[in-house]
Amino acid sequence: MAEGKIYIGTRQYSSWSLRGWLPVRLAKLDVEEVVIPLAGGATPAVKAVSPGGTVPYLEHRGMKVWESLAICEYCAEIFPALWPRDTAARAHARSIAGEMHAGFSDLRTSMPMNLRRELPGKGRTPGTVANIARIEAIWRETRARFGAGGPYLFGAVFGNADAMYAPAVTRFLTYQPDIAADTRAYCDAVRAHSLMAEWYDAAAKEPTEWRIPHYEV
Ligand SMILES: N[C@@H](CCC(=O)N[C@@H](CS)C(=O)NCC(=O)O)C(=O)O
């Protein structure tokens, strides 16, 4: 019998769910995956189960963990490689993961995650352009300082920092903003990860009734 449940929202749209689901799978937690179709805000079925009223929400061995970043931290207690081993690299990883958790509201609002669509040019506001430039700078600096030996932010291991930025990658693929070659290479590496492929495949099979009109604009 599974040791708990990870509640996630509609894979097509739920960027936060992706951020919580990735570390759970990377840490190989034995949990049942429960997908709640999102209503576009204040989904009653989400409110009924999750203490914070949002997904992702993890129940594991009797513990309750909500907020994607808390799920990342919890999973790293079980599978420490989710954060880099070196103290300076780990501090940097936590800083950039925290920056994503707390910020980038223009990108979130104007370029909502939608895995099924290609929307080149849509959502290109001054705010999103500034957010995208900051994300490119974060990835570039992180890869230059800590990324030797592999395609991910901290090298060969896809970790919590990559998980936090994975929905930014999907937005870059959907909205196709002007990005530099090194940004594109990182996006391609993340998209090619087997768990990202699994998430995209499952999203493609979601029923059309789960579509939310205002995320389709
Ligand atoms: N800060 C939260 C944000 C979670 C969040 O806003 N999740 C959205 C789905 S992507 C949600 O549950 N919204 C409520 C709803 O759609 O009913 C986290 O990091 O987990």
Coordinates of C-alpha atoms and ligand atoms in Angstrom, one line a residue:
M1 CA 0.0 0.0 0.0
A2 CA 1.2 3.5 -0.9
E3 CA 2.6 5.7 1.9
G4 CA 0.5 8.7 1.1
K5 CA -0.9 10.9 -1.7
I6 CA 0.3 13.8 -3.8
Y7 CA -2.6 16.0 -4.9
I8 CA -2.0 17.9 -8.0
G9 CA -4.2 20.0 -10.3
T10 CA -4.9 19.8 -14.0
R11 CA -1.4 19.0 -15.5
Q12 CA -2.0 21.2 -18.5
Y13 CA -2.2 24.3 -16.4
S14 CA -1.0 23.7 -12.9
S15 CA 2.6 25.1 -12.8
W16 CA 2.7 24.8 -9.0
S17 CA 1.6 21.2 -9.2
L18 CA 4.5 20.4 -11.5
R19 CA 6.9 22.1 -9.1
G20 CA 5.7 19.8 -6.2
W21 CA 5.3 16.6 -8.2
L22 CA 8.8 16.7 -9.7
P23 CA 10.7 16.4 -6.3
V24 CA 8.2 13.8 -5.1
R25 CA 9.0 11.6 -8.1
L26 CA 12.7 12.4 -8.0
A27 CA 12.8 11.4 -4.4
K28 CA 10.9 8.2 -5.3
L29 CA 8.2 8.7 -2.7
D30 CA 5.7 5.9 -2.8
V31 CA 2.5 8.0 -3.0
E32 CA -0.7 7.8 -5.0
E33 CA -1.1 10.6 -7.5
V34 CA -4.5 12.3 -7.2
V35 CA -5.4 14.8 -10.0
I36 CA -8.0 17.3 -9.2
P37 CA -9.4 19.2 -12.2
L38 CA -9.0 22.8 -11.5
A39 CA -11.9 25.2 -11.7
G40 CA -9.8 28.3 -12.4
G41 CA -9.5 29.3 -8.8
A42 CA -10.9 28.3 -5.4
T43 CA -11.7 24.7 -6.6
P44 CA -14.0 23.2 -4.0
A45 CA -12.3 19.7 -4.2
V46 CA -8.9 21.4 -3.6
K47 CA -10.1 23.4 -0.6
A48 CA -11.7 20.2 0.8
V49 CA -8.3 18.4 1.0
S50 CA -5.5 20.9 1.2
P51 CA -4.7 22.8 4.4
G52 CA -3.6 25.8 2.3
G53 CA -6.4 25.5 -0.2
T54 CA -4.0 24.9 -3.1
V55 CA -2.2 22.2 -4.9
P56 CA 0.3 20.7 -4.8
Y57 CA -0.4 19.0 -1.5
L58 CA 1.5 16.0 -0.1
E59 CA 0.5 13.5 2.5
H60 CA 3.3 11.2 3.4
R61 CA 3.7 8.8 6.3
G62 CA 1.0 10.8 8.2
M63 CA 2.7 14.1 7.5
K64 CA 1.0 16.9 5.7
V65 CA 3.1 19.2 3.4
W66 CA 1.7 22.0 1.3
E67 CA 3.4 24.9 -0.6
S68 CA 5.6 23.7 -3.5
L69 CA 8.8 24.9 -1.9
A70 CA 8.0 23.1 1.4
I71 CA 7.5 19.9 -0.6
C72 CA 10.9 20.4 -2.3
E73 CA 12.5 20.8 1.2
Y74 CA 10.6 17.7 2.6
C75 CA 11.7 15.6 -0.4
A76 CA 15.3 16.7 0.0
E77 CA 15.2 15.4 3.6
I78 CA 14.6 12.0 2.1
F79 CA 16.7 12.4 -1.0
P80 CA 19.4 15.1 -0.2
A81 CA 20.7 15.2 -3.8
L82 CA 17.7 17.4 -4.6
W83 CA 19.9 20.3 -3.3
P84 CA 23.6 20.6 -4.4
R85 CA 26.0 19.2 -1.8
D86 CA 28.4 22.1 -1.7
T87 CA 27.3 24.8 0.8
A88 CA 27.7 27.8 -1.6
A89 CA 25.9 26.0 -4.4
R90 CA 23.1 24.9 -2.0
A91 CA 22.7 28.5 -0.7
H92 CA 22.5 29.7 -4.3
A93 CA 20.0 27.0 -5.2
R94 CA 17.8 27.9 -2.3
S95 CA 18.0 31.6 -3.2
I96 CA 16.9 31.1 -6.8
A97 CA 14.2 28.6 -5.9
G98 CA 12.9 31.2 -3.3
E99 CA 13.0 34.0 -5.9
M100 CA 10.9 31.9 -8.2
H101 CA 8.5 30.9 -5.4
A102 CA 8.0 34.6 -4.4
G103 CA 8.2 36.4 -7.7
F104 CA 7.7 36.6 -11.4
S105 CA 4.1 37.6 -11.2
D106 CA 4.0 39.2 -14.6
L107 CA 5.1 36.0 -16.2
R108 CA 2.5 34.0 -14.2
T109 CA -0.3 36.4 -15.1
S110 CA 0.4 37.2 -18.7
M111 CA 1.8 33.8 -19.8
P112 CA -0.2 31.2 -17.9
M113 CA 1.1 27.6 -18.2
N114 CA -0.6 25.8 -21.0
L115 CA 1.2 22.7 -22.2
R116 CA -1.0 21.9 -25.1
R117 CA -0.7 25.2 -26.9
E118 CA 1.8 27.2 -29.0
L119 CA 1.2 30.9 -28.6
P120 CA 4.2 32.7 -30.0
G121 CA 4.2 36.4 -29.2
K122 CA 1.2 36.3 -26.8
G123 CA 1.6 37.8 -23.4
R124 CA 4.7 39.9 -24.3
T125 CA 4.3 42.8 -21.9
P126 CA 7.1 45.0 -20.5
G127 CA 6.7 43.0 -17.2
T128 CA 7.0 39.6 -18.8
V129 CA 10.0 40.7 -20.9
A130 CA 11.7 41.9 -17.7
N131 CA 10.8 38.6 -15.9
I132 CA 12.2 36.6 -18.8
A133 CA 15.5 38.6 -18.8
R134 CA 15.9 38.0 -15.1
I135 CA 15.3 34.2 -15.5
E136 CA 17.8 34.1 -18.3
A137 CA 20.3 35.9 -16.1
I138 CA 19.7 33.5 -13.2
W139 CA 20.1 30.4 -15.4
R140 CA 23.2 31.8 -17.1
E141 CA 25.0 32.8 -13.8
T142 CA 24.0 29.6 -12.1
R143 CA 25.2 27.4 -15.0
A144 CA 28.4 29.4 -15.3
R145 CA 29.2 29.0 -11.6
F146 CA 27.8 25.6 -10.7
G147 CA 26.6 23.8 -13.8
A148 CA 29.8 22.1 -15.1
G149 CA 29.3 18.4 -15.9
G150 CA 25.7 18.4 -17.0
P151 CA 22.9 20.3 -18.7
Y152 CA 20.9 21.3 -15.5
L153 CA 21.4 24.3 -13.3
F154 CA 23.8 22.5 -11.0
G155 CA 25.2 20.1 -13.5
A156 CA 24.3 16.5 -13.9
V157 CA 21.5 16.3 -11.3
F158 CA 18.0 17.6 -12.0
G159 CA 17.2 19.0 -8.6
N160 CA 14.8 21.3 -6.7
A161 CA 16.0 24.4 -8.4
D162 CA 15.3 22.9 -11.8
A163 CA 11.9 21.8 -10.6
M164 CA 11.0 25.3 -9.5
Y165 CA 12.0 26.7 -12.9
A166 CA 10.5 23.8 -15.0
P167 CA 7.2 25.8 -15.5
A168 CA 9.2 28.7 -16.8
V169 CA 10.7 26.3 -19.3
T170 CA 7.2 25.2 -20.4
R171 CA 6.2 28.9 -20.8
F172 CA 9.2 29.6 -23.0
L173 CA 8.2 26.6 -25.2
T174 CA 4.6 27.8 -25.4
Y175 CA 5.0 31.5 -25.8
Q176 CA 8.4 31.4 -27.6
P177 CA 9.8 34.7 -26.5
D178 CA 13.2 35.8 -27.8
I179 CA 15.7 33.9 -25.8
A180 CA 19.5 33.3 -26.1
A181 CA 21.0 30.1 -27.3
D182 CA 22.1 29.0 -23.8
T183 CA 18.6 29.5 -22.5
R184 CA 17.2 27.4 -25.3
A185 CA 19.7 24.7 -24.6
Y186 CA 18.7 24.6 -20.9
C187 CA 15.0 24.5 -22.0
D188 CA 15.7 21.6 -24.3
A189 CA 17.5 19.7 -21.6
V190 CA 14.6 20.2 -19.1
R191 CA 12.0 19.3 -21.6
A192 CA 13.9 16.1 -22.5
H193 CA 14.0 14.9 -18.9
S194 CA 11.9 11.7 -18.6
L195 CA 9.7 13.1 -15.8
M196 CA 8.9 16.2 -17.9
A197 CA 8.0 13.8 -20.8
E198 CA 5.8 11.8 -18.5
W199 CA 4.0 15.0 -17.3
Y200 CA 3.5 16.3 -20.8
D201 CA 2.2 12.9 -22.0
A202 CA -0.3 12.7 -19.1
A203 CA -1.4 16.3 -19.7
A204 CA -2.1 15.5 -23.4
K205 CA -4.5 12.8 -22.3
E206 CA -6.5 15.0 -20.0
P207 CA -10.2 15.2 -21.0
T208 CA -11.3 18.3 -22.9
E209 CA -13.9 19.0 -20.2
W210 CA -11.0 20.0 -18.0
R211 CA -10.2 22.9 -20.2
I212 CA -10.5 26.3 -18.6
P213 CA -11.5 29.0 -21.1
H214 CA -9.6 31.9 -19.5
Y215 CA -6.4 29.9 -19.6
E216 CA -6.9 29.3 -23.3
V217 CA -6.9 32.9 -24.4
Ligands
LIG1 N1 2.4 29.2 -3.3 C1 1.7 27.9 -3.6 C2 0.9 28.2 -4.9 C3 0.0 27.1 -5.2 C4 -1.2 27.4 -6.2 O1 -1.5 28.6 -6.3 N2 -1.7 26.4 -6.8 C5 -2.9 26.7 -7.7 C6 -2.9 25.7 -8.9 S1 -1.5 26.0 -9.9 C7 -4.1 26.4 -6.9 O2 -4.2 25.4 -6.2 N3 -5.1 27.2 -7.1 C8 -6.4 26.9 -6.4 C9 -7.4 26.5 -7.4 O3 -7.2 26.6 -8.6 O4 -8.5 26.0 -7.0 C10 2.7 26.8 -3.8 O5 3.9 27.1 -4.0 O6 2.3 25.6 -3.8

